[in-house]
Amino acid sequence: MLKELQAQPKDKILMLMEMYKADPREQKVDLGVGVYKDAEGVTPVMRAIKAAEKQLWETETTKSYTGLAGDPAFAAGMRDLVLGDAVAADRVAAAATPGGTGAVRQAFDLVQMANPDVTVWVSAPTWPNHVSILKHMGISMREYRYFDNETCAVDFNGMIADLDGLKAGDVVLLHGCCHNPTGANLTLPEFKKVAEILNAKGAIPMIDIAYQGFGDGLEADAAGVRHVVSTCPESLVAASCSKNFGIYRERAGVLMAIQEDASKTAVAQGTLNHLNRQNYSFPPDHGARLVGMILADDALKADWMAELEEMRLGMLKLREQLADELRKLTGSDRFGFIAQHRGMFSRLGLTPEQVEKLREDHAIYMVGDSRINIAGLNAKTVPILAQAIAAVDKA
């Protein structure tokens, strides 16, 4: 049987990592991998995580299983962090998952269980794994316009025109903030318009929020999510702790299912528990427990928020520096959008040929669609990148 398996296409980002590692040039820049890095190129363990780990090491008495939905304190903390008071707590079913990817996969499982003929709408472009998982599961998928390659901004008129084709029961996948891969984000008034359309069409929002706190701050980044869940009768929210808590390898995520009323929450919670049991039984606990501890402790939470804000402001400074450097080198504001984008990523609007030239001639590695990880830069490498972009842009 196993001999019948076919080779799967390699992940483009992982292939890029291998090429970067094999490149012998000393002055090379990795802007491909989607992890936060500080000015020294390190993905640090955040102070609050270290402190919580120490507390846990000193007080933990067992490594027995948690519940099927994970640590209740984690679910409650994440519900408050992401949703605030937008919906009553008794309308929210929640289950811990192996990272944000696990939450997305469980959400797709949930909608497919509820409606085997469901169609999921995704932005063009979206995180490639959204599309990959949907195809793997055999779920019908449609795209809605999102990114204007000329302006490198949201094509909101195109998005609204495409969403006019929604049918009742369709699921619309939205990015809560810090859109991956483009960095171009919906404004709150635009989120409100989208929610109006979803309600008019009878469609269900599914929101993937993986970078809360990396854009305009914890509260501002959740504003669109909170409006949508407060105005739509049913919603799904997949949240990741990998980036804003810096616990990538711990795989801490959560899926929240918001019901029309509290009488339906028990069934939804039981379904989330069932899906966890079918896929991996009990979710990973270590990272989730640390997050729960931090969000429940005023001192730890304050320190976490302070360090997260330092990270956010650092990325904004790099964005502004890169936009300024390119303005000087090109004599235009063509790349001014970089300072307007938010989160770790920006899509630069370069051609695949220009991206290849950046790699071959300048040892600068980015994804083929010209997505760059802003957090892969520092004050010294920003001018190097700007000069290389200006050079290929003139060629």
Coordinates of C-alpha atoms in Angstrom, one line a residue:
M1 CA 0.0 0.0 0.0
L2 CA 2.6 2.6 1.0
K3 CA 4.4 2.1 -2.3
E4 CA 1.4 3.8 -3.9
L5 CA 2.0 7.1 -2.1
Q6 CA 2.9 10.0 -4.3
A7 CA 5.5 12.6 -3.5
Q8 CA 3.9 15.8 -2.1
P9 CA 5.0 19.2 -3.2
K10 CA 7.5 20.8 -1.0
D11 CA 6.6 23.7 1.2
K12 CA 8.0 26.8 -0.6
I13 CA 9.0 28.6 2.7
L14 CA 10.8 25.5 4.0
M15 CA 12.6 25.2 0.6
L16 CA 13.6 28.8 1.0
M17 CA 15.0 28.1 4.4
E18 CA 17.1 25.3 3.0
M19 CA 18.5 27.6 0.3
Y20 CA 19.3 30.3 2.8
K21 CA 21.2 27.9 5.0
A22 CA 23.2 26.6 2.0
D23 CA 24.1 30.1 0.8
P24 CA 27.8 30.7 1.8
R25 CA 27.7 34.5 1.5
E26 CA 28.2 36.2 4.8
Q27 CA 26.0 39.2 4.1
K28 CA 22.7 37.4 3.5
V29 CA 19.3 38.4 4.8
D30 CA 16.5 36.0 5.6
L31 CA 13.0 37.6 5.2
G32 CA 11.1 34.4 4.4
V33 CA 10.4 32.6 7.6
G34 CA 7.4 33.9 9.6
V35 CA 8.8 34.1 13.1
Y36 CA 9.6 37.2 15.1
K37 CA 13.3 38.0 15.6
D38 CA 14.9 40.7 17.6
A39 CA 17.7 43.0 16.4
E40 CA 20.2 40.2 17.0
G41 CA 18.3 37.8 14.9
V42 CA 17.0 35.8 17.9
T43 CA 13.5 34.7 18.6
P44 CA 13.5 35.4 22.3
V45 CA 11.7 33.7 25.2
M46 CA 9.6 36.5 26.6
R47 CA 10.2 37.6 30.2
A48 CA 6.7 36.7 31.4
I49 CA 7.0 33.2 29.9
K50 CA 10.3 32.6 31.7
A51 CA 8.8 33.8 35.0
A52 CA 5.6 31.7 34.5
E53 CA 7.8 28.6 33.6
K54 CA 9.7 29.1 36.8
Q55 CA 6.5 29.3 38.9
L56 CA 5.1 26.2 37.1
W57 CA 8.3 24.2 37.7
E58 CA 8.1 25.0 41.4
T59 CA 4.4 24.2 41.8
E60 CA 3.4 21.6 39.2
T61 CA 2.7 18.3 40.9
T62 CA 1.5 16.1 37.9
K63 CA 1.8 15.6 34.2
S64 CA -1.5 13.8 34.0
Y65 CA -4.0 14.6 31.2
T66 CA -6.0 17.8 31.1
G67 CA -9.6 17.8 29.9
L68 CA -10.3 17.2 26.2
A69 CA -10.7 21.0 25.7
G70 CA -7.5 21.8 27.6
D71 CA -7.0 24.0 30.6
P72 CA -10.2 26.0 31.4
A73 CA -8.1 29.0 32.6
F74 CA -6.4 29.2 29.2
A75 CA -9.7 29.2 27.4
A76 CA -11.1 31.8 29.7
G77 CA -8.0 34.0 29.4
M78 CA -7.9 33.8 25.6
R79 CA -11.7 34.5 25.4
D80 CA -11.2 37.7 27.4
L81 CA -8.1 38.7 25.5
V82 CA -9.6 38.3 22.0
L83 CA -13.3 38.8 22.5
G84 CA -13.3 41.2 25.5
D85 CA -16.9 41.8 26.5
A86 CA -18.2 41.7 22.9
V87 CA -20.3 38.5 23.6
A88 CA -21.5 36.9 26.8
A89 CA -19.1 34.2 28.1
D90 CA -21.9 31.6 28.2
R91 CA -22.3 31.9 24.4
V92 CA -18.7 30.8 23.8
A93 CA -17.5 27.2 23.4
A94 CA -13.7 26.9 23.4
A95 CA -11.1 24.2 23.0
A96 CA -7.3 24.4 23.1
T97 CA -5.6 23.2 20.0
P98 CA -2.0 22.5 18.8
G99 CA -1.3 26.1 17.7
G100 CA -3.3 28.4 15.5
T101 CA -3.0 25.8 12.7
G102 CA -4.7 23.3 14.9
A103 CA -7.5 25.8 15.6
V104 CA -8.0 26.4 11.9
R105 CA -8.1 22.7 11.1
Q106 CA -10.6 22.0 13.9
A107 CA -12.8 24.9 12.6
F108 CA -12.9 23.5 9.1
D109 CA -13.7 20.1 10.6
L110 CA -16.5 21.7 12.6
V111 CA -18.1 23.5 9.6
Q112 CA -17.8 20.4 7.5
M113 CA -19.5 18.3 10.2
A114 CA -22.3 20.9 10.4
N115 CA -22.6 21.2 6.6
P116 CA -20.8 18.7 4.4
D117 CA -21.5 20.9 1.3
V118 CA -20.2 24.0 2.9
T119 CA -18.2 26.6 0.8
V120 CA -15.4 28.5 2.5
W121 CA -14.4 31.8 1.1
V122 CA -10.8 33.0 1.5
S123 CA -9.0 36.2 0.6
A124 CA -6.9 36.4 -2.5
P125 CA -4.2 36.0 -1.3
T126 CA -4.4 34.3 2.1
W127 CA -2.0 32.2 4.3
P128 CA -1.1 29.3 2.0
N129 CA -1.9 26.7 4.6
H130 CA -5.6 27.8 4.7
V131 CA -5.9 26.8 1.0
S132 CA -3.8 23.6 1.5
I133 CA -5.9 22.4 4.4
L134 CA -9.2 23.1 2.6
K135 CA -8.0 21.2 -0.5
H136 CA -6.7 18.3 1.6
M137 CA -10.1 18.0 3.3
G138 CA -12.0 18.3 0.1
I139 CA -13.9 21.4 1.2
S140 CA -15.3 23.6 -1.6
M141 CA -13.5 26.9 -1.7
R142 CA -13.9 30.3 -3.4
E143 CA -11.8 33.4 -3.3
Y144 CA -12.7 37.0 -2.8
R145 CA -10.6 39.9 -4.0
Y146 CA -8.6 41.4 -1.2
F147 CA -5.2 42.8 -2.2
D148 CA -4.5 45.4 -5.0
N149 CA -1.1 44.6 -6.4
E150 CA -0.7 48.1 -7.9
T151 CA -1.4 50.1 -4.7
C152 CA -0.4 47.3 -2.3
A153 CA -3.5 48.2 -0.3
V154 CA -6.9 46.4 0.3
D155 CA -9.1 46.2 -2.7
F156 CA -12.2 46.8 -0.6
N157 CA -14.5 47.5 -3.5
G158 CA -13.5 44.3 -5.2
M159 CA -13.9 42.4 -1.9
I160 CA -17.5 43.7 -1.4
A161 CA -18.4 43.0 -5.0
D162 CA -17.2 39.4 -4.7
L163 CA -18.9 38.8 -1.3
D164 CA -22.2 39.7 -3.0
G165 CA -22.0 36.2 -4.4
L166 CA -22.3 34.6 -0.9
K167 CA -25.0 32.0 -0.2
A168 CA -26.7 31.3 3.1
G169 CA -24.5 28.9 5.1
D170 CA -21.3 29.9 3.4
V171 CA -18.3 30.5 5.6
V172 CA -16.1 33.6 5.1
L173 CA -12.5 33.3 6.4
L174 CA -11.2 36.7 7.6
H175 CA -7.9 37.7 9.0
G176 CA -8.5 39.4 12.4
C177 CA -5.5 41.7 12.0
C178 CA -2.0 41.8 10.5
H179 CA -3.0 40.1 7.3
N180 CA -0.7 37.3 6.2
P181 CA 0.9 37.6 3.6
T182 CA 0.1 41.2 2.6
G183 CA 0.2 43.3 5.8
A184 CA -2.8 45.3 4.4
N185 CA -5.7 45.3 6.8
L186 CA -9.4 46.1 7.0
T187 CA -10.3 49.2 8.9
L188 CA -13.0 49.1 11.6
P189 CA -15.6 50.7 9.3
E190 CA -14.7 48.1 6.6
F191 CA -15.1 45.3 9.1
K192 CA -18.6 46.7 9.9
K193 CA -19.5 46.7 6.2
V194 CA -18.4 43.1 5.9
A195 CA -20.4 42.1 8.9
E196 CA -23.5 43.8 7.4
I197 CA -23.0 41.7 4.2
L198 CA -22.5 38.5 6.1
N199 CA -25.7 39.0 8.1
A200 CA -27.7 40.0 5.0
K201 CA -26.5 36.9 3.1
G202 CA -26.8 34.5 6.1
A203 CA -23.1 33.6 5.9
I204 CA -20.9 32.8 8.9
P205 CA -17.6 34.5 9.7
M206 CA -14.5 32.5 10.6
I207 CA -11.8 34.8 11.9
D208 CA -8.1 33.7 12.1
I209 CA -6.3 36.0 14.5
A210 CA -2.6 35.0 14.8
Y211 CA -0.9 38.3 15.5
Q212 CA -2.9 40.2 18.1
G213 CA -0.7 42.9 19.6
F214 CA 1.7 43.1 16.6
G215 CA -0.3 45.7 14.6
D216 CA -1.8 48.7 16.4
G217 CA -2.0 47.2 19.9
L218 CA -3.9 44.5 21.7
E219 CA -7.2 46.3 21.9
A220 CA -7.1 47.9 18.5
D221 CA -6.1 44.6 16.8
A222 CA -9.2 42.9 18.3
A223 CA -11.6 45.7 17.4
G224 CA -12.7 44.2 14.1
V225 CA -13.1 40.7 15.6
R226 CA -15.2 42.0 18.4
H227 CA -17.5 43.9 16.2
V228 CA -18.1 40.9 13.9
V229 CA -18.8 38.5 16.7
S230 CA -21.0 41.0 18.5
T231 CA -23.2 41.5 15.4
C232 CA -23.2 38.1 13.7
P233 CA -25.4 35.4 15.4
E234 CA -22.7 32.7 14.9
S235 CA -19.0 33.0 14.5
L236 CA -15.8 31.0 14.7
V237 CA -12.5 32.4 15.9
A238 CA -9.2 30.6 15.7
A239 CA -6.4 32.3 17.8
S240 CA -2.7 31.6 18.0
C241 CA -0.3 32.3 20.9
S242 CA 2.8 31.5 18.9
K243 CA 3.7 35.0 17.9
N244 CA 2.4 37.3 20.7
F245 CA 3.6 35.0 23.4
G246 CA 6.7 33.8 21.5
I247 CA 5.9 30.1 22.2
Y248 CA 6.1 28.8 18.6
R249 CA 7.3 25.3 19.5
E250 CA 4.9 24.9 22.4
R251 CA 1.9 24.8 20.0
A252 CA -0.7 26.8 21.9
G253 CA -3.9 27.8 20.1
V254 CA -7.6 28.0 20.8
L255 CA -10.8 27.6 18.7
M256 CA -13.8 29.6 19.9
A257 CA -17.3 28.9 18.6
I258 CA -19.8 31.6 19.4
Q259 CA -23.5 30.5 19.5
E260 CA -26.6 32.5 18.7
D261 CA -27.7 31.9 22.3
A262 CA -26.4 30.2 25.4
S263 CA -28.8 27.3 25.1
K264 CA -26.7 25.9 22.2
T265 CA -23.3 26.3 23.8
A266 CA -23.2 22.9 25.5
V267 CA -23.7 21.1 22.2
A268 CA -21.0 23.1 20.5
Q269 CA -18.6 22.5 23.4
G270 CA -19.3 18.8 23.3
T271 CA -18.6 18.8 19.5
L272 CA -15.3 20.6 20.0
N273 CA -14.4 18.1 22.7
H274 CA -15.3 15.3 20.3
L275 CA -13.2 16.7 17.5
N276 CA -10.2 17.0 19.8
R277 CA -10.7 13.4 20.8
Q278 CA -10.8 12.2 17.2
N279 CA -7.7 14.1 16.1
Y280 CA -5.3 14.1 19.0
S281 CA -7.3 13.4 22.2
F282 CA -5.8 15.9 24.6
P283 CA -4.3 19.2 23.4
P284 CA -0.7 20.2 24.4
D285 CA -0.7 21.8 27.8
H286 CA 2.6 23.4 28.6
G287 CA 2.4 26.6 26.5
A288 CA -1.4 27.0 27.0
R289 CA -0.9 26.7 30.8
L290 CA 1.8 29.4 30.7
V291 CA -0.5 31.7 28.8
G292 CA -3.3 31.0 31.2
M293 CA -1.0 31.8 34.1
I294 CA 0.1 35.1 32.6
L295 CA -3.3 36.3 31.7
A296 CA -4.6 35.5 35.2
D297 CA -1.7 37.3 37.0
D298 CA -1.7 41.1 37.0
A299 CA 2.1 41.4 37.3
L300 CA 2.9 38.8 34.7
K301 CA 0.3 40.2 32.3
A302 CA 1.7 43.7 32.7
D303 CA 5.2 42.6 31.9
W304 CA 4.0 40.6 29.0
M305 CA 2.1 43.5 27.6
A306 CA 5.1 45.8 28.0
E307 CA 7.4 43.5 26.1
L308 CA 4.9 42.9 23.4
E309 CA 4.5 46.6 22.9
E310 CA 8.3 46.9 22.6
M311 CA 8.2 44.3 19.9
R312 CA 5.3 46.0 18.1
L313 CA 7.0 49.5 18.2
G314 CA 10.3 48.0 17.0
M315 CA 8.6 46.5 13.9
L316 CA 6.8 49.9 13.2
K317 CA 10.2 51.6 13.4
L318 CA 11.7 49.2 10.9
R319 CA 8.7 49.8 8.6
E320 CA 9.2 53.5 8.8
Q321 CA 13.0 53.2 8.2
L322 CA 12.6 51.0 5.2
A323 CA 9.9 53.3 3.7
D324 CA 12.1 56.3 4.2
E325 CA 15.2 54.6 2.7
L326 CA 13.3 53.6 -0.4
R327 CA 11.8 57.1 -0.7
K328 CA 15.3 58.5 -0.8
L329 CA 16.6 56.0 -3.2
T330 CA 13.7 56.0 -5.6
G331 CA 12.6 59.6 -5.3
S332 CA 9.0 58.5 -5.0
D333 CA 6.5 57.3 -2.4
R334 CA 5.9 54.1 -4.3
F335 CA 6.9 52.0 -1.3
G336 CA 5.2 54.3 1.3
F337 CA 2.7 51.5 1.9
I338 CA 5.3 49.6 3.9
A339 CA 4.9 52.1 6.7
Q340 CA 1.1 51.8 6.5
H341 CA 1.0 48.0 6.7
R342 CA 0.9 46.3 10.0
G343 CA 2.2 43.1 11.6
M344 CA 5.2 41.1 10.6
F345 CA 4.6 40.9 6.9
S346 CA 4.3 43.1 3.8
R347 CA 3.9 42.2 0.2
L348 CA 6.1 44.5 -1.9
G349 CA 4.5 44.1 -5.3
L350 CA 7.7 42.9 -6.9
T351 CA 7.7 40.3 -9.7
P352 CA 8.9 36.7 -9.2
E353 CA 11.9 37.7 -11.5
Q354 CA 12.8 40.6 -9.3
V355 CA 12.5 38.4 -6.2
E356 CA 14.9 35.8 -7.8
K357 CA 17.3 38.6 -8.7
L358 CA 17.3 39.8 -5.1
R359 CA 18.3 36.3 -4.0
E360 CA 20.9 35.6 -6.7
D361 CA 22.5 39.1 -6.8
H362 CA 22.0 40.4 -3.3
A363 CA 21.6 37.3 -1.1
I364 CA 18.2 38.5 0.1
Y365 CA 15.7 35.8 0.6
M366 CA 11.9 36.4 0.5
V367 CA 8.9 34.4 -0.6
G368 CA 8.3 34.3 -4.4
D369 CA 5.2 36.6 -4.1
S370 CA 7.5 39.3 -2.6
R371 CA 6.2 38.8 1.0
I372 CA 8.9 39.9 3.5
N373 CA 9.0 39.4 7.2
I374 CA 9.7 42.8 8.7
A375 CA 10.9 41.2 11.9
G376 CA 13.7 39.6 9.9
L377 CA 15.3 43.0 9.6
N378 CA 17.3 45.3 11.9
A379 CA 18.6 48.8 11.6
K380 CA 21.8 47.7 9.8
T381 CA 20.1 45.4 7.2
V382 CA 17.3 47.9 6.3
P383 CA 19.6 50.0 4.1
I384 CA 21.0 46.8 2.5
L385 CA 17.5 45.7 1.6
A386 CA 16.5 49.2 0.4
Q387 CA 19.5 49.5 -1.9
A388 CA 18.8 46.0 -3.4
I389 CA 15.1 46.7 -4.0
A390 CA 16.0 50.0 -5.7
A391 CA 18.5 48.2 -7.9
V392 CA 16.1 45.5 -9.1
D393 CA 13.3 48.0 -9.5
K394 CA 15.5 50.1 -11.9
A395 CA 16.6 47.1 -13.9

